[in-house]
XYZ file of C-alpha atoms in Angstrom:
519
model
C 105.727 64.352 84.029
C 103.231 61.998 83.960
C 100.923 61.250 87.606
C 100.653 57.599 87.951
C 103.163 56.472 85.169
C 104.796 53.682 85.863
C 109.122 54.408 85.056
C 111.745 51.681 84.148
C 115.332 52.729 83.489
C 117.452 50.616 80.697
C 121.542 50.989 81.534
C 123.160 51.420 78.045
C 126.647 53.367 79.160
C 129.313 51.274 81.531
C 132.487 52.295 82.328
C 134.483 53.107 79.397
C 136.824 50.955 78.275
C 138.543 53.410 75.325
C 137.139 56.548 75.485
C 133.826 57.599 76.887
C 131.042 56.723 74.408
C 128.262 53.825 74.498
C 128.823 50.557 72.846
C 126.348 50.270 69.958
C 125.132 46.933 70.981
C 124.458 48.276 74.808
C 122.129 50.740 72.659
C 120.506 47.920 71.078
C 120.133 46.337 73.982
C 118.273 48.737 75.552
C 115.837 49.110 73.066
C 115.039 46.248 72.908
C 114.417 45.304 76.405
C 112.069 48.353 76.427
C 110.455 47.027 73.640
C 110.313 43.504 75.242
C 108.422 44.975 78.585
C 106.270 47.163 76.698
C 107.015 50.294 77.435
C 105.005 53.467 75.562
C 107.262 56.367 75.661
C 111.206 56.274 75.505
C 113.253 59.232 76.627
C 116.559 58.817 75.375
C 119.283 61.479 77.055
C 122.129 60.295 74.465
C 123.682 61.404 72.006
C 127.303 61.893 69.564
C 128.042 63.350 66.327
C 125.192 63.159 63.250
C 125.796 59.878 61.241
C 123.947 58.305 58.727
C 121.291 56.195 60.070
C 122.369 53.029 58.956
C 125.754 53.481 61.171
C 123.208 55.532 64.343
C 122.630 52.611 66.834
C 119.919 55.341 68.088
C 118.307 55.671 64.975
C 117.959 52.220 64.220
C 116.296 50.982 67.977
C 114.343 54.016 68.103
C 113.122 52.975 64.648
C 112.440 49.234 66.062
C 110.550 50.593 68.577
C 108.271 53.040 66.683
C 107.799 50.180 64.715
C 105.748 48.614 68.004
C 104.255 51.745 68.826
C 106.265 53.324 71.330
C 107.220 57.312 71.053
C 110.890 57.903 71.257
C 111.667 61.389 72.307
C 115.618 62.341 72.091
C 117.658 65.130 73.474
C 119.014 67.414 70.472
C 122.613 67.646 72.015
C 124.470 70.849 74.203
C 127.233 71.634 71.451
C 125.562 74.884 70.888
C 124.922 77.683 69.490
C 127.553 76.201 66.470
C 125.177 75.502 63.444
C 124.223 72.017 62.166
C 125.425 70.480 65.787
C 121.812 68.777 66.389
C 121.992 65.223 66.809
C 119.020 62.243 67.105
C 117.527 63.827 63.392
C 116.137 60.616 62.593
C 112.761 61.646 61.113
C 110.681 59.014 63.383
C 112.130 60.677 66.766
C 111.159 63.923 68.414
C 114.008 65.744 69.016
C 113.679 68.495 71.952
C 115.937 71.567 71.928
C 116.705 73.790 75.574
C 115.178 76.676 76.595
C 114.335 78.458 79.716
C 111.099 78.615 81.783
C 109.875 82.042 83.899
C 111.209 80.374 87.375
C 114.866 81.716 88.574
C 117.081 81.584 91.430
C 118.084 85.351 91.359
C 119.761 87.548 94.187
C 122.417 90.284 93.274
C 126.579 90.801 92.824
C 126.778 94.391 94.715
C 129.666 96.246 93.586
C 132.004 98.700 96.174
C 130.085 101.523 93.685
C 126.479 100.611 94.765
C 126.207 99.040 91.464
C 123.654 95.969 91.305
C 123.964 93.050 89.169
C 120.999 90.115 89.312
C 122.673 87.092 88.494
C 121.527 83.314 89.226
C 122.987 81.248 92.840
C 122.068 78.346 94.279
C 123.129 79.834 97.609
C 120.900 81.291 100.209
C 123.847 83.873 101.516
C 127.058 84.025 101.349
C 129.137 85.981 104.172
C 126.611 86.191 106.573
C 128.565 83.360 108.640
C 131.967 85.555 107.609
C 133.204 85.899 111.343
C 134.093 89.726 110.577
C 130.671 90.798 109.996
C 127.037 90.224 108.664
C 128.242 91.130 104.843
C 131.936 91.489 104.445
C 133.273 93.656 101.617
C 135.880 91.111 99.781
C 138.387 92.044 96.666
C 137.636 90.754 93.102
C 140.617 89.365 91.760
C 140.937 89.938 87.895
C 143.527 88.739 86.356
C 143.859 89.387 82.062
C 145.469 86.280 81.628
C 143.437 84.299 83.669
C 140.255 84.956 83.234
C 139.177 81.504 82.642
C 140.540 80.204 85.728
C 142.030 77.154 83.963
C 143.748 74.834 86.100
C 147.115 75.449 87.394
C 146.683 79.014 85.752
C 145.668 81.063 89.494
C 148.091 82.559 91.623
C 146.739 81.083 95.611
C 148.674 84.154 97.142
C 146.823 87.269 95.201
C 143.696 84.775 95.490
C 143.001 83.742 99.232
C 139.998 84.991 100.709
C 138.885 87.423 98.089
C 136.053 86.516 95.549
C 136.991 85.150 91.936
C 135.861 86.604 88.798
C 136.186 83.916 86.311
C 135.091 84.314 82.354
C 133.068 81.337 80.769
C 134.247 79.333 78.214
C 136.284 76.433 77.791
C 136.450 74.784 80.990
C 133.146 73.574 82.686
C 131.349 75.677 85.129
C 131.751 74.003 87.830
C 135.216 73.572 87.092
C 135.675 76.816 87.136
C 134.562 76.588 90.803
C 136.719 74.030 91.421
C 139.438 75.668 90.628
C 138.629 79.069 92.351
C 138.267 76.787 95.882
C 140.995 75.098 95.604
C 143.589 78.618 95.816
C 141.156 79.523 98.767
C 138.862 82.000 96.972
C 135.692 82.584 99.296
C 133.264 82.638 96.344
C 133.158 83.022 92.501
C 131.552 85.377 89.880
C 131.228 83.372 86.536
C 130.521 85.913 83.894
C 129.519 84.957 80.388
C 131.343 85.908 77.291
C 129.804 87.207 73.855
C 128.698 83.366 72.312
C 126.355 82.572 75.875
C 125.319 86.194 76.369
C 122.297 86.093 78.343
C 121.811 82.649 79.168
C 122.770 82.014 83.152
C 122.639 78.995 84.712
C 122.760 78.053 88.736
C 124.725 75.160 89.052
C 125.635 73.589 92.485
C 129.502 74.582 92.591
C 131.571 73.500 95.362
C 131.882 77.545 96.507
C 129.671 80.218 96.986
C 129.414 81.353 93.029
C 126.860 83.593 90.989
C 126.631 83.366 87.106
C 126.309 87.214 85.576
C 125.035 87.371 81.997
C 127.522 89.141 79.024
C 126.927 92.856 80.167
C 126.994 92.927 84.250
C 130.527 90.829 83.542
C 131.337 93.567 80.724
C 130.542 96.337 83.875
C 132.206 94.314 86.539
C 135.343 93.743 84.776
C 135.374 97.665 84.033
C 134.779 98.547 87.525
C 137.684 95.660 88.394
C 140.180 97.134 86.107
C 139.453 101.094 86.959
C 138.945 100.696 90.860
C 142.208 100.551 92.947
C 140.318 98.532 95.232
C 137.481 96.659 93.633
C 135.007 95.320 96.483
C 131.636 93.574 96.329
C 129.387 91.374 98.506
C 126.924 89.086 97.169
C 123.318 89.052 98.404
C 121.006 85.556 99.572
C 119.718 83.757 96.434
C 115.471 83.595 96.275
C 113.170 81.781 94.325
C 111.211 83.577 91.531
C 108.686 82.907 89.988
C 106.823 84.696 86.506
C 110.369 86.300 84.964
C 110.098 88.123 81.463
C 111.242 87.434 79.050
C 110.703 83.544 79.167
C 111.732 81.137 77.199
C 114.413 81.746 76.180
C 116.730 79.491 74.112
C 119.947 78.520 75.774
C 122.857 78.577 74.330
C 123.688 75.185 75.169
C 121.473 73.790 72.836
C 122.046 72.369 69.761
C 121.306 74.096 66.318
C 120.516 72.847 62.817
C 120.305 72.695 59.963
C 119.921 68.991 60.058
C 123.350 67.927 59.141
C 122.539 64.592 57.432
C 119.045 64.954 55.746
C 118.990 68.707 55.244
C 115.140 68.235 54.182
C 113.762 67.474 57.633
C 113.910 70.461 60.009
C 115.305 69.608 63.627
C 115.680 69.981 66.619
C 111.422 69.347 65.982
C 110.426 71.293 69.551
C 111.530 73.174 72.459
C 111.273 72.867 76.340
C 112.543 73.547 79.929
C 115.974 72.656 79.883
C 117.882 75.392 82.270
C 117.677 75.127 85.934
C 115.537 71.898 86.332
C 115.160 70.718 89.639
C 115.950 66.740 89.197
C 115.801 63.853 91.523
C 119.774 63.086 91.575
C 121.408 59.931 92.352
C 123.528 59.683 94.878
C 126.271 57.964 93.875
C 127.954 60.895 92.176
C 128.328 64.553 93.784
C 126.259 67.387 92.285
C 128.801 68.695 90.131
C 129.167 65.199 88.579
C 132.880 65.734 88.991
C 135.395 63.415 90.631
C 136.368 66.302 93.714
C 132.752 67.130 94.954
C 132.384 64.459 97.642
C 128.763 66.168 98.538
C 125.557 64.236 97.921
C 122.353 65.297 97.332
C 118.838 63.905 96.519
C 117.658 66.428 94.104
C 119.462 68.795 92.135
C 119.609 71.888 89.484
C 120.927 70.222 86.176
C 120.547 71.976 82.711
C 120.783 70.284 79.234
C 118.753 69.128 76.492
C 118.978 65.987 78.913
C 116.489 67.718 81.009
C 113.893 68.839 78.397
C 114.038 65.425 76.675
C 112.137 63.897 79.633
C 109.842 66.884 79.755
C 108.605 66.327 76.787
C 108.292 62.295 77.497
C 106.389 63.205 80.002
C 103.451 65.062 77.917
C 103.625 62.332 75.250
C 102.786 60.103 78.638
C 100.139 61.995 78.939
C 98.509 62.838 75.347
C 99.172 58.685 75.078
C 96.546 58.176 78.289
C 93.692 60.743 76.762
C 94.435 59.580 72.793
C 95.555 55.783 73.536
C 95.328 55.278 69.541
C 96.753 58.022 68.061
C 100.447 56.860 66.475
C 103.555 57.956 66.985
C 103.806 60.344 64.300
C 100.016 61.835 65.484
C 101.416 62.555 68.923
C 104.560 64.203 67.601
C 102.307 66.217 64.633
C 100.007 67.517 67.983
C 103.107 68.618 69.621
C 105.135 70.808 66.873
C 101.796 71.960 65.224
C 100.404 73.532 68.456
C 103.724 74.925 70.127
C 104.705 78.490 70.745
C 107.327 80.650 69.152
C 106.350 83.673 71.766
C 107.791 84.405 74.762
C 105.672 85.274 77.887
C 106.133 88.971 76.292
C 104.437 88.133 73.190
C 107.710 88.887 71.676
C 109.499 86.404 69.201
C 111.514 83.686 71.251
C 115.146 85.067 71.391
C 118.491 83.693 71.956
C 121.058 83.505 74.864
C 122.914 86.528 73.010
C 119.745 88.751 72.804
C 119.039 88.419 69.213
C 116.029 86.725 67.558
C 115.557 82.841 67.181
C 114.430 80.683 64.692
C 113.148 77.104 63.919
C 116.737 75.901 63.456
C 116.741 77.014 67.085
C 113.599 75.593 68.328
C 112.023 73.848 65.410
C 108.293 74.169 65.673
C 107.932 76.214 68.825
C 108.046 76.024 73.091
C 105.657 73.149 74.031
C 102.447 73.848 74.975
C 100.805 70.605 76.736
C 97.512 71.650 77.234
C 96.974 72.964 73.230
C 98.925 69.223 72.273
C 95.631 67.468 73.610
C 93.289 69.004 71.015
C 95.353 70.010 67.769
C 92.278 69.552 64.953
C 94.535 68.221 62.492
C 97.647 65.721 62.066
C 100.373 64.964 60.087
C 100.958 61.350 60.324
C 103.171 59.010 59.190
C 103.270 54.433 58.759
C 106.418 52.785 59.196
C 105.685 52.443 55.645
C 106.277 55.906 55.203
C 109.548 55.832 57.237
C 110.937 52.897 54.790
C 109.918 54.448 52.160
C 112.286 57.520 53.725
C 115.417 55.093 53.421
C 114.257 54.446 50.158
C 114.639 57.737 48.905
C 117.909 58.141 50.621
C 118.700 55.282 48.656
C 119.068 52.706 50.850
C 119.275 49.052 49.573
C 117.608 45.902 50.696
C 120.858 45.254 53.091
C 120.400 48.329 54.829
C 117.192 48.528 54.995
C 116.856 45.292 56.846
C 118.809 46.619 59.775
C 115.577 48.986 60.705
C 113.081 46.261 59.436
C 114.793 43.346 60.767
C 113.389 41.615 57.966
C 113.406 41.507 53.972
C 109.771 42.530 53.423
C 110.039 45.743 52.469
C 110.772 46.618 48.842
C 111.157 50.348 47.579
C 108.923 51.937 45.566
C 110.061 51.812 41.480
C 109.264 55.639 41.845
C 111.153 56.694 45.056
C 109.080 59.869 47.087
C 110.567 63.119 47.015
C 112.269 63.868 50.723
C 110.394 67.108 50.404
C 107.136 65.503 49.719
C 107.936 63.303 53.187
C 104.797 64.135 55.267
C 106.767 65.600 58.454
C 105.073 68.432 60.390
C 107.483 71.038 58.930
C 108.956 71.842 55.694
C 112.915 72.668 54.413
C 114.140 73.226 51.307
C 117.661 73.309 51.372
C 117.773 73.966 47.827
C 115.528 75.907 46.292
C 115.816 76.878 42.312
C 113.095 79.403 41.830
C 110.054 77.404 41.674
C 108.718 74.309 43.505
C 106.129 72.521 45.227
C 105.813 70.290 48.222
C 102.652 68.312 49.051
C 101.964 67.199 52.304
C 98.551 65.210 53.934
C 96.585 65.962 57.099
C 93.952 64.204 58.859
C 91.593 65.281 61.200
C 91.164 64.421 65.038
C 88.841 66.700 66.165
C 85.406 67.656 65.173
C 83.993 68.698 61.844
C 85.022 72.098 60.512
C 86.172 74.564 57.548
C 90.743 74.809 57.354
C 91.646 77.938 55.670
C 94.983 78.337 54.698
C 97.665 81.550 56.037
C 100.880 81.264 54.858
C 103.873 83.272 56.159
C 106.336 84.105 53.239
C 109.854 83.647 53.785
C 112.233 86.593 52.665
C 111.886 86.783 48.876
C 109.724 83.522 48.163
C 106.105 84.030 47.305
C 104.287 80.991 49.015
C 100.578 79.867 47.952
C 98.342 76.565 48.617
C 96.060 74.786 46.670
C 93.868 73.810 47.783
C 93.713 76.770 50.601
C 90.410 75.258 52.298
C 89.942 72.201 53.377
C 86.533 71.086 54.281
C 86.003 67.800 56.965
C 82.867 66.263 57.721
C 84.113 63.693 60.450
C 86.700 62.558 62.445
C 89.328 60.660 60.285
C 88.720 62.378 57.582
C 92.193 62.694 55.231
C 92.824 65.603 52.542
C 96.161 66.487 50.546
C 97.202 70.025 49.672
C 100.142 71.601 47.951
C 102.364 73.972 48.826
C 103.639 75.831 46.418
C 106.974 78.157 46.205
C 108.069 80.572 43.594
C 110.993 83.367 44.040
C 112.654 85.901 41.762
C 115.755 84.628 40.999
C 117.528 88.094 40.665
C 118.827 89.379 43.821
C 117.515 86.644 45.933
C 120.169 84.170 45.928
C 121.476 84.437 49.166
C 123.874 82.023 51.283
C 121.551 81.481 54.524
C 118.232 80.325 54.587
C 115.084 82.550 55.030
C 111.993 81.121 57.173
C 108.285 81.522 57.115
C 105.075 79.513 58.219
C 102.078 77.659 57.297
C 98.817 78.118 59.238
C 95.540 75.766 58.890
C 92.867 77.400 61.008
C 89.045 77.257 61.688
C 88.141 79.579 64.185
C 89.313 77.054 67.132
C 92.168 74.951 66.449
C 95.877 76.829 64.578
C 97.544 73.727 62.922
C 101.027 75.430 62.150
C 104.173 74.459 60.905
C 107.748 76.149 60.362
C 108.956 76.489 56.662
C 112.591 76.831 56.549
C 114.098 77.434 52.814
C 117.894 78.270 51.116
C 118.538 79.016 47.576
C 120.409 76.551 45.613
C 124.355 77.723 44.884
């Protein structure tokens, strides 16, 4: 967060009267009362299905407040790990994915074999207060049909008193809990199925539960079905700090490719989104669900709800030391400086083990402290952002929705949306041969760029110019990017990815090149 920030909160969601989404106008509303008090950064935890921006009530305040020069930071959506599922793509917001951090809340499912499985609990022990004894050996109940302990689906009879086993999917979590409690289990194991494979989560349910990643609930459900009498005890949950690998991305999180403008990469960044201990209101139970009548003042939520203020937080902060940089500059610092490592120097994987990529995480993990000094920016005018709708083409009509006003008339020569000077680059139809040119300007101190390019799988990749020289602060040069690509053999259906590096000995100005042959 930011020390010393001052926080107001703008209530856009009431109960529902059909359904359970936002009224537009509430949106609006919002906004512009932020706008109104003055406000500098704007975390905005909402979000629905893509839609153009004209119809995105999100899209269109966020653009009336950029337009005062406030940074609007939006979540990216949990409908993941389906493709093209990110939402808030509006090229003048940063949109944050979810990924995990190197803090846990481990302790370990024991098995009647002397097997060990870590797995994540926000309970600090379990059947130590069992009046039988210290740890008491309870039966696992599986149950082929009912693995997802659906309601109305568990037997209370062959569940009473014995610890649940419940497969994830479906149903929340914590309903899952629910569910188990309510037959009289003493405690759940929630184990993950193939799509969230590694990614565990401690949630407050309303039992004793532990979440086990894919394989432990692979080997637990073998033990279950080949043991006569499966038993297991589950040991106090601890605090750890400095796990490997970290981040990871969660599975949660929503994926691109952007579904409505395919030429702007999102989600734009990555941050902590699993596991985040949050002040909690009160007025709700920490499940968030009508039968938990508990109340708590902070809690463990995940979602790209939770990394969203994270990185509102840093923008509070690179806003205090760089007061006049613009929106755009701030977001440039933050993609052009982040991480695609984990804490293992390995690539930045997925929940299900395998390796991620920008339409995971867009630029990279955040990394504050390199966001202060970045050398170089992309940056953008709210000129720049009309001249956007332009190219979508937009007419006057629509256009005055973001403007509020007539003034702005389109270009007779409408820009290129690949030429649109965003941090990153996609192509999501490339013929062979192309070029995209893009404009930086530099924050820092004089110094020599020299270009490094990354090539994506079967596309050659060059710049021109591939040095750029700056002899003071403010200082703006243009380069072009250019692509070229056999087109024998190449022509594949999913895109390929590579990079762009500007360096000069101190500062790595990079950005994520994402690119799919044409059909």
């Amino acid at each position: 967060g930011s020390p010393r920030a001052r926080v107001a909160a703008y209530r856009i969601c009431y109960p529902p009267v059909n359904g359970s989404e936002c009224f537009d106008a509430d949106i609006i509303a919002g906004f512009d009362a932020a706008i109104s008090d003055g406000v500098d950064v704007l975390s905005v935890s909402l979000g629905s299905e893509p839609t153009a921006f004209f119809n995105d009530s999100v899209a269109i305040g966020s653009f009336h407040a950029v337009n005062n020069g406030i940074v609007v930071v939006c979540s990216a959506g949990n409908s993941g790990p389906v493709e093209s599922t990110v939402s808030n793509v509006a090229p003048w917001e940063i949109t944050v994915g979810a990924s995990t951090m190197d803090r846990e809340f481990p302790n370990y499912v024991v098995l009647g074999n002397q097997m060990r499985y870590k797995v994540l609990s926000l309970f600090l022990f379990l059947f130590w207060f069992h009046p039988l004894s210290l740890v008491v050996m309870l039966l696992f109940v599986g149950l082929c049909c009912r693995l997802l302990c659906k309601p109305g689906t568990l037997d209370p009879k062959k569940v009473k008193g014995k610890i649940l086993v419940c497969l994830r999917g479906i149903t929340a979590r914590v309903d899952k809990g629910e569910q188990a409690a309510v037959v009289g289990a003493v405690g759940m194991v929630l184990a993950n199925d193939l799509s969230t494979g590694n990614e565990v989560v401690a949630d407050a349910h309303v039992l004793p539960a532990s979440h086990v990643n894919y394989g432990s609930g692979l080997e637990i459900f073998h033990y279950i079905n080949s043991t006569k009498e499966p038993i297991a005890y589950i040991t106090p949950s601890k605090t750890q700090i400095g796990t490997k690998p970290a981040p990871l991305m969660a599975a949660f999180s929503s994926k691109g490719p952007n579904k409505i403008t395919p030429d702007i990469l999102k989600p734009d960044i990555t941050a902590p989104g699993v596991s985040i201990i949050a002040a909690y209101t009160e007025a709700q139970g920490p499940t968030n669900a009508a039968f938990d009548t508990r109340r708590v003042q902070f809690n463990s939520v995940s979602g790209t709800s939770m990394s969203c203020p994270h990185v509102a937080g840093i923008v509070g902060l690179l806003i205090t030391l760089h007061p006049h940089w613009s929106p755009a500059a701030i977001k440039s610092a933050i993609m052009t400086t982040a991480s695609t490592r984990d804490n293992k120097l390995e690539p930045i994987l997925n929940a299900s083990n395998t390796m991620a990529n920008p339409f995971n995480y867009g630029a990279g993990h955040i990394r504050p402290n390199k966001a202060m000094d970045p050398g170089l920016v992309y940056d953008l005018t709210i000129k720049d952002h009309l001249n956007f709708l332009c190219a979508l083409g937009y007419n006057d009509t629509l256009i005055s929705s973001f403007t509020q006003d007539d003034t702005h008339k389109c270009p007779s020569q409408p820009i290129t949306l690949s030429n649109y000077n965003y941090p990153s680059i996609a192509i999501p139809s490339f013929n062979g041969s192309m070029s995209v040119t893009r404009t930086v300007t530099n924050i820092g101190s004089p110094g020599i760029y020299r270009a490094r390019v990354k090539n994506p799988s079967g596309v050659s990749v060059s710049v021109e110019p591939d040095v750029l020289e700056f002899k003071k602060a403010g200082e703006v040069k243009s380069f072009r990017v250019l692509f070229n690509g056999s087109k024998v053999g190449n022509r594949g259906k999913e895109y390929v990815f590579g990079g762009l590096v500007w360096e000069d000995g101190k500062h790595k100005v990079k950005s994520p090149i994402v690119l799919k042959w044409s059909s």
